Short mmCIF file of C-alpha atoms in Angstrom, two decimals:
data_model
loop_
_atom_site.label_atom_id
_atom_site.label_comp_id
_atom_site.label_asym_id
_atom_site.label_seq_id
_atom_site.Cartn_x
_atom_site.Cartn_y
_atom_site.Cartn_z
CA LEU A 1 -29.80 1.10 -3.45
CA SER A 2 -27.52 3.16 -1.69
CA SER A 3 -28.33 6.12 0.91
CA GLY A 4 -28.97 9.47 -0.14
CA ILE A 5 -30.12 8.37 -4.16
CA ASN A 6 -33.45 10.02 -5.07
CA ALA A 7 -35.04 8.04 -7.78
CA GLU A 8 -36.16 10.70 -9.50
CA TYR A 9 -34.55 13.80 -10.74
CA GLY A 10 -34.59 16.83 -8.94
CA ALA A 11 -36.49 15.06 -6.21
CA GLY A 12 -36.50 17.16 -2.71
CA ALA A 13 -36.48 20.68 -4.73
CA SER A 14 -39.15 22.57 -6.51
CA SER A 15 -38.93 22.85 -10.16
CA SER A 16 -40.56 26.21 -10.09
CA ASN A 17 -37.18 27.88 -8.94
CA ILE A 18 -34.49 25.88 -10.18
CA SER A 19 -32.70 27.15 -13.45
CA CYS A 20 -29.86 25.31 -14.97
CA GLU A 21 -27.33 26.63 -17.29
CA SER A 22 -23.70 25.68 -19.06
CA ILE A 23 -20.50 27.37 -17.57
CA SER A 24 -16.80 27.16 -18.33
CA PRO A 25 -15.30 27.09 -15.13
CA SER A 26 -11.66 27.76 -14.30
CA PRO A 27 -9.27 25.07 -12.56
CA THR A 28 -9.29 25.73 -8.69
CA MET A 29 -5.44 24.42 -8.29
CA ILE A 30 -3.28 27.26 -9.75
CA LYS A 31 -3.98 30.99 -9.01
CA ALA A 32 -4.80 33.51 -11.37
CA ASN A 33 -2.34 35.71 -11.25
CA THR A 34 -0.17 32.78 -12.66
CA LYS A 35 -1.62 34.18 -15.99
CA ASP A 36 -0.20 37.29 -16.21
CA ARG A 37 3.70 35.67 -16.02
CA ARG A 38 5.54 34.88 -19.00
CA ILE A 39 6.11 31.24 -19.27
CA PHE A 40 10.03 30.23 -20.22
CA GLY A 41 11.85 26.91 -20.42
CA GLU A 42 11.69 23.57 -22.02
CA LEU A 43 11.33 19.96 -20.70
CA LEU A 44 13.04 16.80 -22.40
CA ILE A 45 10.75 14.03 -21.90
CA GLY A 46 11.31 10.34 -23.25
CA LEU A 47 8.46 7.96 -23.72
CA VAL A 48 8.50 3.95 -24.02
CA PHE A 49 5.71 1.76 -24.33
CA ASN A 50 6.59 -1.91 -23.18
CA ASP A 51 3.43 -3.71 -24.75
CA GLN A 52 4.50 -6.77 -23.00
CA VAL A 53 4.24 -5.76 -19.32
CA SER A 54 1.66 -2.97 -20.62
CA THR A 55 3.80 -0.22 -19.15
CA LEU A 56 4.54 4.05 -19.81
CA ASP A 57 7.68 4.02 -18.89
CA VAL A 58 8.20 8.44 -18.62
CA HIS A 59 11.81 9.68 -18.68
CA ILE A 60 12.23 13.30 -17.26
CA ASN A 61 15.87 13.83 -18.42
CA GLU A 62 16.02 17.72 -17.82
CA ALA A 63 14.65 21.09 -18.28
CA ARG A 64 16.46 24.63 -19.83
CA ASN A 65 15.93 27.91 -19.97
CA LEU A 66 13.77 28.32 -16.64
CA ALA A 67 12.74 31.56 -14.97
CA GLY A 68 12.24 31.66 -11.13
CA VAL A 69 8.90 33.83 -10.08
CA ASP A 70 11.80 36.19 -8.74
CA GLY A 71 14.22 36.63 -11.13
CA ASN A 72 16.94 34.23 -9.29
CA PRO A 73 17.73 30.48 -10.67
CA PRO A 74 14.31 28.38 -9.36
CA ASN A 75 14.04 25.33 -6.62
CA CYS A 76 12.35 23.10 -9.51
CA TYR A 77 10.66 19.72 -9.84
CA VAL A 78 8.46 17.86 -11.83
CA LYS A 79 5.20 16.98 -11.27
CA THR A 80 3.14 14.19 -13.60
CA TYR A 81 -0.04 12.85 -14.42
CA LEU A 82 -1.50 10.06 -16.76
CA LEU A 83 -5.04 11.99 -17.46
CA PRO A 84 -7.68 11.48 -17.02
CA ASP A 85 -6.78 9.60 -13.53
CA ARG A 86 -5.81 13.02 -11.14
CA SER A 87 -5.99 10.72 -7.83
CA LYS A 88 -3.18 11.16 -5.53
CA THR A 89 -2.03 7.16 -6.87
CA ALA A 90 -1.18 8.96 -10.35
CA LYS A 91 0.94 11.60 -9.32
CA ARG A 92 4.30 11.46 -10.14
CA LYS A 93 7.08 13.91 -8.49
CA THR A 94 11.15 14.08 -9.33
CA LYS A 95 13.59 15.54 -6.72
CA THR A 96 13.49 18.84 -6.41
CA LYS A 97 16.50 20.76 -8.15
CA LYS A 98 17.87 23.76 -6.08
CA ARG A 99 19.19 27.17 -7.70
CA ALA A 100 19.03 25.56 -11.31
CA ALA A 101 17.63 26.67 -14.58
CA ASN A 102 18.73 24.59 -16.32
CA PRO A 103 18.49 21.23 -13.74
CA VAL A 104 19.37 17.71 -14.67
CA PHE A 105 16.65 15.14 -13.65
CA ASN A 106 17.29 11.91 -14.81
CA GLU A 107 14.19 10.13 -13.32
CA ILE A 108 11.97 7.41 -14.55
CA PHE A 109 8.30 7.28 -14.23
CA GLN A 110 6.24 4.11 -15.12
CA TYR A 111 2.08 4.39 -15.64
CA LYS A 112 0.31 1.26 -15.89
CA ALA A 113 -0.99 0.81 -19.40
CA PRO A 114 -3.85 -2.07 -20.13
CA SER A 115 -3.36 -1.54 -23.82
CA MET A 116 -1.87 0.83 -26.26
CA GLU A 117 -5.76 1.56 -27.31
CA ASP A 118 -6.72 2.96 -23.70
CA LEU A 119 -3.27 4.25 -23.76
CA CYS A 120 -4.16 6.34 -27.16
CA SER A 121 -6.66 7.70 -25.12
CA MET A 122 -4.90 9.59 -22.55
CA THR A 123 -2.90 12.67 -22.29
CA LEU A 124 0.10 12.78 -20.15
CA TRP A 125 0.73 15.95 -18.23
CA LEU A 126 3.63 17.71 -16.63
CA THR A 127 4.24 20.36 -14.94
CA VAL A 128 7.20 22.38 -13.27
CA TRP A 129 7.01 24.34 -9.59
CA ASP A 130 8.92 26.41 -8.19
CA THR A 131 9.71 25.34 -4.19
CA ARG A 132 9.19 28.89 -2.00
CA GLN A 133 9.53 29.36 1.80
CA LEU A 134 6.16 28.46 3.80
CA GLY A 135 5.25 26.05 1.05
CA HIS A 136 3.65 28.11 -1.68
CA ASN A 137 4.54 26.93 -4.69
CA MET A 138 4.65 28.78 -7.97
CA PHE A 139 3.60 27.45 -11.31
CA LEU A 140 6.38 28.00 -13.90
CA GLY A 141 4.90 26.15 -16.98
CA GLU A 142 3.13 23.06 -18.26
CA VAL A 143 3.23 20.10 -20.97
CA ARG A 144 0.66 18.35 -22.52
CA ILE A 145 1.30 14.99 -24.40
CA GLN A 146 -1.76 13.55 -26.57
CA LEU A 147 -0.34 10.25 -26.71
CA ASP A 148 -2.92 8.82 -29.84
CA SER A 149 -0.83 12.08 -31.75
CA ILE A 150 2.51 10.04 -31.34
CA GLN A 151 4.24 6.76 -31.67
CA ILE A 152 5.04 6.01 -28.32
CA THR A 153 7.19 2.87 -29.05
CA THR A 154 9.83 4.74 -30.74
CA LEU A 155 9.72 8.28 -29.08
CA LYS A 156 13.35 9.44 -28.43
CA PRO A 157 13.64 11.99 -25.60
CA THR A 158 12.30 15.16 -27.41
CA TRP A 159 12.40 19.15 -26.11
CA TRP A 160 8.89 20.30 -25.35
CA GLN A 161 8.09 23.94 -25.09
CA LEU A 162 6.67 24.89 -21.45
CA GLN A 163 3.09 26.26 -21.51
CA HIS A 164 0.70 28.90 -19.60
CA LEU A 165 -1.95 26.78 -18.25
CA GLU A 166 -4.64 25.85 -21.19
CA ASP A 167 -6.97 24.27 -19.20
CA SER A 168 -8.98 26.62 -18.56
CA HIS A 169 -12.23 24.89 -19.36
CA PHE A 170 -11.27 22.06 -16.82
CA ARG A 171 -14.53 20.93 -15.26
CA GLY A 172 -12.98 18.39 -12.96
CA SER A 173 -12.85 14.02 -13.14
CA ILE A 174 -15.25 11.32 -11.59
CA LEU A 175 -14.32 7.91 -11.17
CA LEU A 176 -16.97 5.58 -12.09
CA GLY A 177 -17.70 1.84 -12.19
CA LEU A 178 -19.62 -0.38 -14.88
CA MET A 179 -21.24 -3.50 -14.68
CA TYR A 180 -22.63 -5.37 -17.25
CA CYS A 181 -25.47 -7.85 -16.12
CA PRO A 182 -26.97 -10.14 -19.01
CA SER A 183 -30.18 -12.18 -18.65
CA PRO A 184 -29.21 -15.81 -17.90
CA ASP A 185 -32.11 -16.86 -19.90
CA ASP A 186 -32.26 -15.59 -23.12
CA LYS A 187 -35.94 -15.94 -23.45
CA LYS A 188 -35.99 -13.27 -20.81
CA LYS A 189 -34.04 -9.98 -22.25
CA LYS A 190 -35.69 -7.69 -20.54
CA LYS A 191 -34.32 -9.05 -17.31
CA THR A 192 -31.06 -7.25 -18.56
CA CYS A 193 -28.99 -5.07 -16.09
CA LEU A 194 -26.78 -1.88 -15.88
CA LYS A 195 -25.07 -1.13 -12.41
CA LEU A 196 -23.29 1.99 -12.18
CA LYS A 197 -21.22 3.19 -9.55
CA VAL A 198 -19.93 6.50 -8.63
CA VAL A 199 -16.98 6.52 -6.61
CA GLU A 200 -16.06 9.62 -6.32
CA ALA A 201 -14.72 13.28 -7.75
CA ARG A 202 -11.91 15.50 -8.12
CA ASP A 203 -10.59 19.24 -8.63
CA LEU A 204 -14.11 20.68 -9.41
CA PRO A 205 -14.42 24.20 -9.84
CA LEU A 206 -15.24 26.72 -7.11
CA MET A 207 -18.46 27.90 -7.82
CA ASP A 208 -20.88 31.20 -6.82
CA ASN A 209 -19.09 32.49 -3.62
CA ASN A 210 -16.19 30.19 -4.05
CA ARG A 211 -18.31 27.40 -2.62
CA THR A 212 -19.13 24.21 -4.59
CA ASN A 213 -21.63 22.17 -3.85
CA PRO A 214 -21.80 19.27 -6.14
CA TYR A 215 -24.89 16.44 -6.90
CA ALA A 216 -24.61 14.14 -9.74
CA ALA A 217 -27.89 12.93 -11.98
CA LEU A 218 -27.95 9.42 -13.79
CA TYR A 219 -29.90 8.79 -16.99
CA LEU A 220 -30.14 5.86 -19.35
CA LEU A 221 -29.78 6.65 -22.74
CA PRO A 222 -31.76 6.93 -25.05
CA LYS A 223 -33.68 8.88 -21.92
CA THR A 224 -37.09 7.97 -21.13
CA GLU A 225 -39.23 8.82 -18.80
CA SER A 226 -39.13 6.01 -16.58
CA LYS A 227 -38.62 6.83 -12.95
CA ASP A 228 -36.07 3.64 -12.97
CA HIS A 229 -34.02 5.20 -15.59
CA LYS A 230 -32.77 8.07 -13.80
CA TYR A 231 -31.39 8.92 -10.32
CA LYS A 232 -29.92 11.51 -8.40
CA LEU A 233 -27.66 11.36 -5.62
CA GLN A 234 -26.89 13.44 -2.52
CA MET A 235 -25.52 17.29 -2.81
CA LYS A 236 -22.48 17.16 -0.91
CA LYS A 237 -22.04 20.48 0.36
CA ASN A 238 -18.94 22.86 0.05
CA THR A 239 -16.36 20.79 -1.57
CA VAL A 240 -14.65 20.18 -4.48
CA ASN A 241 -13.28 16.41 -3.98
CA PRO A 242 -16.96 14.92 -3.02
CA LYS A 243 -17.10 10.98 -2.59
CA TRP A 244 -20.22 8.84 -2.98
CA ASN A 245 -19.50 5.59 -3.37
CA ALA A 246 -22.62 4.81 -4.29
CA GLU A 247 -24.53 2.16 -6.40
CA VAL A 248 -27.11 2.45 -8.73
CA ASN A 249 -28.97 -0.47 -11.14
CA PHE A 250 -30.77 -0.08 -14.45
CA ASN A 251 -32.94 -2.48 -14.94
CA TYR A 252 -35.25 -4.00 -17.63
CA LEU A 253 -33.23 -3.60 -20.38
CA ASP A 254 -32.96 -5.49 -23.59
CA SER A 255 -29.92 -7.41 -24.25
CA ALA A 256 -30.39 -7.73 -27.84
CA GLU A 257 -30.43 -3.92 -27.92
CA ILE A 258 -27.40 -3.19 -25.01
CA GLU A 259 -25.44 -1.61 -27.52
CA ASP A 260 -27.84 1.14 -28.12
CA ASN A 261 -28.49 2.23 -24.48
CA GLY A 262 -25.98 4.05 -22.58
CA ILE A 263 -25.58 6.39 -19.49
CA GLU A 264 -25.09 9.95 -19.16
CA ILE A 265 -23.65 11.26 -15.72
CA GLN A 266 -24.10 14.87 -15.19
CA MET A 267 -22.29 16.66 -12.34
CA LEU A 268 -23.87 19.72 -10.86
CA HIS A 269 -24.11 22.30 -8.74
CA LEU A 270 -26.99 23.48 -6.56
CA GLY A 271 -26.37 27.09 -5.48
CA LYS A 272 -28.65 30.86 -4.83
CA VAL A 273 -29.29 33.45 -6.47
CA GLU A 274 -31.40 36.09 -4.69
CA LYS A 275 -33.45 33.62 -2.32
CA THR A 276 -33.50 31.58 -5.89
CA LYS A 277 -31.98 27.58 -6.33
CA GLN A 278 -30.23 27.68 -9.16
CA CYS A 279 -28.59 24.39 -10.71
CA VAL A 280 -25.69 24.98 -12.99
CA LEU A 281 -24.37 22.09 -14.93
CA ILE A 282 -20.78 21.58 -14.14
CA GLY A 283 -20.01 18.70 -16.91
CA VAL A 284 -20.95 15.60 -17.97
CA VAL A 285 -19.05 12.02 -19.38
CA ARG A 286 -21.49 9.90 -21.29
CA LEU A 287 -20.58 5.83 -21.43
CA CYS A 288 -21.72 4.61 -24.44
CA GLN A 289 -20.96 4.15 -27.85
CA HIS A 290 -20.68 6.69 -30.79
CA LYS A 291 -23.85 7.00 -32.59
CA VAL A 292 -24.49 10.13 -33.00
CA ASN A 293 -27.87 10.89 -35.18
CA ILE A 294 -31.09 12.49 -35.02
CA ASN A 295 -32.44 11.11 -32.80
CA SER A 296 -29.46 10.12 -30.27
CA ALA A 297 -27.45 11.54 -27.62
CA LEU A 298 -24.81 8.40 -28.07
CA ASP A 299 -21.72 10.25 -28.32
CA GLY A 300 -19.51 8.67 -26.29
CA ARG A 301 -15.70 9.97 -26.74
CA GLY A 302 -11.88 8.44 -26.20
CA ILE A 303 -12.18 6.77 -22.81
CA GLU A 304 -16.23 6.82 -22.29
CA VAL A 305 -16.22 4.64 -25.36
CA LEU A 306 -13.52 2.48 -24.23
CA HIS A 307 -14.84 1.76 -20.52
CA TRP A 308 -18.37 1.07 -22.18
CA LYS A 309 -17.04 -1.47 -24.71
CA GLU A 310 -14.94 -3.48 -21.85
CA ALA A 311 -17.68 -3.51 -19.49
CA LEU A 312 -20.22 -5.24 -22.12
CA SER A 313 -16.89 -7.77 -22.78
CA LYS A 314 -16.48 -8.89 -19.17
CA PRO A 315 -20.25 -9.30 -17.68
CA GLY A 316 -20.11 -9.51 -14.26
CA VAL A 317 -17.05 -7.73 -13.56
CA TRP A 318 -16.88 -4.42 -12.21
CA VAL A 319 -14.64 -1.80 -14.49
CA GLU A 320 -13.72 1.18 -13.12
CA LYS A 321 -11.68 3.95 -15.03
CA TRP A 322 -11.61 8.16 -14.41
CA HIS A 323 -12.96 10.56 -16.96
CA ASN A 324 -13.03 14.36 -17.16
CA LEU A 325 -15.91 16.16 -16.72
CA ARG A 326 -16.95 18.03 -20.26
CA SER A 327 -19.20 20.01 -21.93
CA TRP A 328 -22.65 19.18 -22.33
CA GLU A 329 -22.06 19.22 -26.52
#
């Protein structure tokens, strides 16, 4: 196993003075005072999915009725991401249009999309910004387009109303790799293995005292008491963008029952309240099918299910995807 991994959840900390609770953290990338300002304006967006080359073309046509923070026409630009990927490689940005309340951009951004099924689990996120002096940019509004709710291949340019930041419960995102390693001998079904790679997390919320000390707890689903089926990654002090590049193995699985398994990734923060260590849940990802019943926690959703299915269909191959952390429920 990679360094910095403890085989048992909570290793190195006394269970008697650690408590866990769920939170709904606020995003860290936009200052709270933007919530007090009115948002004006619209964006004209066109989308084209080319299934022959598996790409999504995002047409940023123009904006209208934008309002600068100081009452003057803004020096504005548009930034886009295809969520849940918030990495630098997923960011696209238009040129800045100076002193323009009705800027015309006419720019096309392209995203690689493995399939229409993958694309339908994603969200196109567009934000509009006013460039200020000294590098301090001001948020003018956002648009979120759930790609499973529209007919992408025929979507004509459409006006979208700018909104306040709706991501008040955004918990950050995490890059995970998954590999399925079935037993080469059908008579040795218990030799099947699942390999999980935790690469990095981004944009985690600031926690107590504006500090975040993140670590990850990893469990095989359904949960068991076996120490071979739970791990804890090393805590990273005071960072909202931790990197681990850690790999763990969940061994001794039955290939005939692998579809009834899954992996739960918990992102937690370790802080202190009056000298008492406190572990706070930031969010979870569950790589599994969606088979919720009274005895099961297999409630994979959207890209979590797609990631799981793709890994099982490609034995011996690492499959990496970004995931948004979500609430416990």
